[in-house]
Coordinates of C-alpha atoms in Angstrom, one line a residue:
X1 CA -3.6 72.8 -56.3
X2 CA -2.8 70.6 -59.0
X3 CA 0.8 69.6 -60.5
X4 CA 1.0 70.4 -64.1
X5 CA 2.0 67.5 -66.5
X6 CA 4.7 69.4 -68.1
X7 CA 6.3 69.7 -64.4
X8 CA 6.2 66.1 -63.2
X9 CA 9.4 65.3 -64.2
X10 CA 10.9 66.9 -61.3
X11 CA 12.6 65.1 -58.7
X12 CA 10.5 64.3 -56.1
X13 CA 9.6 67.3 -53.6
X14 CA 10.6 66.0 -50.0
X15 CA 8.0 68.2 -48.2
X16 CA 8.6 70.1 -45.3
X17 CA 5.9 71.2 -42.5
X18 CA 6.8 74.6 -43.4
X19 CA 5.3 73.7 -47.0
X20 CA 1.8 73.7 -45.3
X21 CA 2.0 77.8 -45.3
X22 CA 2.7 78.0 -48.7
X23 CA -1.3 78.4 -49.3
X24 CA -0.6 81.0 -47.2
X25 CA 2.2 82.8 -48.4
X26 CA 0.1 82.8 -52.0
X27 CA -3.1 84.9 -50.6
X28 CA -0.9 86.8 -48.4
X29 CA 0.9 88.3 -52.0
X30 CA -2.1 88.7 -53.7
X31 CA -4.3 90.1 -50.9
X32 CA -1.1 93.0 -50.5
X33 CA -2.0 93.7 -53.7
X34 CA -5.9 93.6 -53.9
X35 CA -6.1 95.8 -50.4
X36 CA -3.0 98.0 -50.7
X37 CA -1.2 98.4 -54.5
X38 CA -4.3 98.6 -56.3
X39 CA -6.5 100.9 -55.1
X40 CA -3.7 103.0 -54.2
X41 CA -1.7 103.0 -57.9
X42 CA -5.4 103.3 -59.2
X43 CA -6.5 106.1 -57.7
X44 CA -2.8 107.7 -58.9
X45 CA -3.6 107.1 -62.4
X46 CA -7.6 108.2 -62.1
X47 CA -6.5 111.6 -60.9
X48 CA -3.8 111.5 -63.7
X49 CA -6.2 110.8 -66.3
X50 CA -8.1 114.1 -65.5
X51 CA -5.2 116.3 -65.2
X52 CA -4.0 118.2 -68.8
X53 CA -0.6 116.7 -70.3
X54 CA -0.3 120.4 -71.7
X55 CA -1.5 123.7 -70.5
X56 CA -0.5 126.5 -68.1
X57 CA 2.5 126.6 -66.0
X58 CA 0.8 125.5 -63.1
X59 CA -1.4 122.4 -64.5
X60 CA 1.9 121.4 -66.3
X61 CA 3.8 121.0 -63.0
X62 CA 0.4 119.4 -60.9
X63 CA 1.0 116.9 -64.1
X64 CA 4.4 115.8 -63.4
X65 CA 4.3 116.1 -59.9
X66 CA 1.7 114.0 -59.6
X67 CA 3.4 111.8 -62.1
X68 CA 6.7 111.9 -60.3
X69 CA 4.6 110.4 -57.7
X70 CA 3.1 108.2 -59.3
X71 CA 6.6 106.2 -60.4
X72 CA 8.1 106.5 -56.5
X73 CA 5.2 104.8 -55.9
X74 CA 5.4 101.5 -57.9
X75 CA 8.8 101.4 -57.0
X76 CA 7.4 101.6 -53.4
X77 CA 5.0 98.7 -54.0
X78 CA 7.6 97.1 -55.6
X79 CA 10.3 96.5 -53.1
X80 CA 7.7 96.0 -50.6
X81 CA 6.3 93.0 -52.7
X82 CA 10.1 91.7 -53.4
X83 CA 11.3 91.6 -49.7
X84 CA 8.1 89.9 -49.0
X85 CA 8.8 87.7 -51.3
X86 CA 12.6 87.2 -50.7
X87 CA 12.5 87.1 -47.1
X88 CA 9.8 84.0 -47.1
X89 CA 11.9 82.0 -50.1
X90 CA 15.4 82.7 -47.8
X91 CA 13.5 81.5 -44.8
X92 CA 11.2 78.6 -46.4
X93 CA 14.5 77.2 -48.2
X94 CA 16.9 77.8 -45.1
X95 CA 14.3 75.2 -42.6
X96 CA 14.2 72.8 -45.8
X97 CA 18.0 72.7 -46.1
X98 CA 18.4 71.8 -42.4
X99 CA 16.4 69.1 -42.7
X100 CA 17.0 67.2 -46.2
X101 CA 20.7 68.2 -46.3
X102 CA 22.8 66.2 -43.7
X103 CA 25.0 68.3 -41.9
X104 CA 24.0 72.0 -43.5
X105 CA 27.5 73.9 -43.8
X106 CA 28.1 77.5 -42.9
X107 CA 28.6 78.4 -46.9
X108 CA 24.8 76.8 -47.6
X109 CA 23.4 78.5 -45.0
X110 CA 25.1 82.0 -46.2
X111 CA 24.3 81.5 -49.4
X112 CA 20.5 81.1 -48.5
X113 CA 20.3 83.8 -46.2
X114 CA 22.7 86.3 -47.3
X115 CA 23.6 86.2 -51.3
X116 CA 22.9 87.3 -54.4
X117 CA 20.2 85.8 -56.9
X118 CA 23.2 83.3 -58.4
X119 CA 23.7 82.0 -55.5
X120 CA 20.4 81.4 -54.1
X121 CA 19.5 79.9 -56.8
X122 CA 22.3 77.3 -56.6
X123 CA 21.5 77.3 -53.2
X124 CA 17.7 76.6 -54.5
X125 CA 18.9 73.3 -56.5
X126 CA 21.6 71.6 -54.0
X127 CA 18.9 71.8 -51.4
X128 CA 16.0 70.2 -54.2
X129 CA 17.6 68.5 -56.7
X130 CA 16.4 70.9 -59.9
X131 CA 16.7 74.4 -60.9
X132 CA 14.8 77.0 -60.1
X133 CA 14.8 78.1 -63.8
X134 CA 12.9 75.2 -64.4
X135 CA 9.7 76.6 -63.2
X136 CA 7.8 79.0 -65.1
X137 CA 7.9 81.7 -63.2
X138 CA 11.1 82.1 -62.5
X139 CA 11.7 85.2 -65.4
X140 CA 9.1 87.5 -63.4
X141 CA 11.0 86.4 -60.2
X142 CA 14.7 87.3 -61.5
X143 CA 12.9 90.5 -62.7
X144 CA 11.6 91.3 -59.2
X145 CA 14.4 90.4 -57.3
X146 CA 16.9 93.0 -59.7
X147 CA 14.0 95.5 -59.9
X148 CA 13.9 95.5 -55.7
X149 CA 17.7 95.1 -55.6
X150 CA 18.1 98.4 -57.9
X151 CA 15.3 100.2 -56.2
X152 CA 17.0 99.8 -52.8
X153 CA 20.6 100.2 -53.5
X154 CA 20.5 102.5 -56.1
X155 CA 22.9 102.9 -59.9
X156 CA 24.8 99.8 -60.0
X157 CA 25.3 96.4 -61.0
X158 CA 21.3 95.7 -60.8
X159 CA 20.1 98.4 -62.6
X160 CA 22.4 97.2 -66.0
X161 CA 21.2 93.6 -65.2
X162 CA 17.6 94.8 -65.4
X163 CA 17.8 97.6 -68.3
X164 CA 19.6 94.5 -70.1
X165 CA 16.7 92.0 -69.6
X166 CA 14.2 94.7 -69.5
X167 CA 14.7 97.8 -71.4
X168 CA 11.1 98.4 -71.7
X169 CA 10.6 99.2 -68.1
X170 CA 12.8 102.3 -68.1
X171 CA 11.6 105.7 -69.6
X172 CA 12.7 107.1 -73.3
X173 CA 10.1 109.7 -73.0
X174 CA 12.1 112.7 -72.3
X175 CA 13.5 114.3 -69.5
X176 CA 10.6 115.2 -66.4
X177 CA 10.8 117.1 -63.0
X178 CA 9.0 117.3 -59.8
X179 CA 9.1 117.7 -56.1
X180 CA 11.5 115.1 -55.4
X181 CA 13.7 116.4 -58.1
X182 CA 13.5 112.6 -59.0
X183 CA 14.6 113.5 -62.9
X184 CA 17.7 115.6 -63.3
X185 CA 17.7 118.2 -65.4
X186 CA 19.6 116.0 -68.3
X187 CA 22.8 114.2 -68.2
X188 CA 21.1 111.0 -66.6
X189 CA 22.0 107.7 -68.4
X190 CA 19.1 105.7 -70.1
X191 CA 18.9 103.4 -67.5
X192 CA 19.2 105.4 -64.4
X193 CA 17.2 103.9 -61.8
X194 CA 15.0 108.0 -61.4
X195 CA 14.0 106.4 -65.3
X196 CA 12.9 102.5 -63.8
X197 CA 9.3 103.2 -64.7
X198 CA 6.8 100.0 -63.6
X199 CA 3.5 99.8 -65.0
X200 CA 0.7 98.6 -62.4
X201 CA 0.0 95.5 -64.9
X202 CA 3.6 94.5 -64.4
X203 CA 3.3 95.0 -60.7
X204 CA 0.7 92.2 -61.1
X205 CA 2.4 90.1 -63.4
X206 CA 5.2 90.0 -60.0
X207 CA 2.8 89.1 -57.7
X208 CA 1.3 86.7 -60.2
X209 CA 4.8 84.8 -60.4
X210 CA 4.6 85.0 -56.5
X211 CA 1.8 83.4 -56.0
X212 CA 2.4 81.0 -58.5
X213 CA 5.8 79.6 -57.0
X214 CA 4.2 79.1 -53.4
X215 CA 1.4 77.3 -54.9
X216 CA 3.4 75.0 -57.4
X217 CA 5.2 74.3 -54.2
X218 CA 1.9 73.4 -52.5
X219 CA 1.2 71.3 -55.9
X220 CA 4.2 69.3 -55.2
X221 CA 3.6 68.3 -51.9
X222 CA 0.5 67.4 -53.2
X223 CA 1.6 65.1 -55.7
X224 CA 4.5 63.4 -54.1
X225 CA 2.6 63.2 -51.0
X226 CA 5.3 62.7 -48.6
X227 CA 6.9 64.9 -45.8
X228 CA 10.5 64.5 -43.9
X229 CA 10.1 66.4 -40.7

């Protein structure tokens, strides 16, 4: 993997052994979604494609059931692919703190394992000397890390952070129902998390900006060429 110019600026990455995994980490993401999201969400919208948007009673409901199920699923795939994700960043950046910060205090090692996005990312730049915001993924990341945060806790604080950043990822389309019940009946707000609607392209777009991070951390090993453990 090579270092792109525009990123060789940074400090100088103090590799970890850890960081020999990242390669790992990378084709683990993408191969979740090659063997698993994929054909799955495709075969969703094949037998979507077929189905009539209008008709009878009965093909209108097969419709949005099916399409019901089709959203539970991405947001399935979704939070699957962000505590992946989350859990090996925590981890990965909790081992490198203990060993390039002296004397690791209780309030690092909380904020690495057990905070919010703020946090871990300050957490991110005490432990490496640079923002995380300073690497080009790191919009698809915030996105993933609300969108999997709203998916598993519900209407709250996540939710108007990602309708905020990402309005276009929430249904306007008019009110739906299906077996889950999963829309109301009306009276839901425009960004109620039954609306958080993600496209399979944007699915890939996440696992994309997965990738990407573990192998531009691979890159900087790489380039600086020198481990501290």
């Amino acid at each position: 993997t090579v270092l792109p110019p525009d990123l060789r600026h940074l400090p100088p990455w103090r590799a970890i052994t850890l960081d020999l995994r990242c390669q790992n980490y990378a084709e683990g993401a993408e191969q979740l979604f090659d063997l698993t999201i994929d054909p799955s969400c495709s075969a969703i919208a094949s037998m979507l494609s077929v189905l009539p948007r209008k008709g009878t009673h009965a093909e209108m409901d097969q419709w949005e059931d099916l399409r019901t199920l089709q959203i539970v699923t991405h947001q399935s795939f979704t939070i699957s692919l962000g505590a992946l994700w989350e859990r090996t960043f925590r981890d990965h950046l909790l081992q490198s703190a203990w060993i390039i910060v002296p004397k690791t205090s209780a309030s690092l090692s909380k904020a690495i394992t057990n905070s919010k996005w703020v946090d871990m990312c300050g957490a991110f730049e005490r432990v490496r000397g640079f923002p995380l915001m300073a690497l080009p993924m790191y919009s698809d990341l915030r996105v993933l890390y609300l969108a999997t945060s709203a998916i598993r806790h519900g209407n709250g604080h996540s939710v108007d952070e990602l309708y905020a950043l990402r309005p276009d990822l929430f249904l306007n389309d008019g009110v739906r129902s299906g077996w889950p019940a999963y829309f109301s009946e009306g009276g839901d707000r425009e960004h109620d998390i039954k609306r958080l609607d993600i496209p399979l392209h944007q699915i890939r777009a996440f696992v994309d900006a997965v990738a990407g991070f573990w192998r531009l951390i691979d890159a900087l090993r790489l380039y600086h060429g020198r481990r501290e453990d």
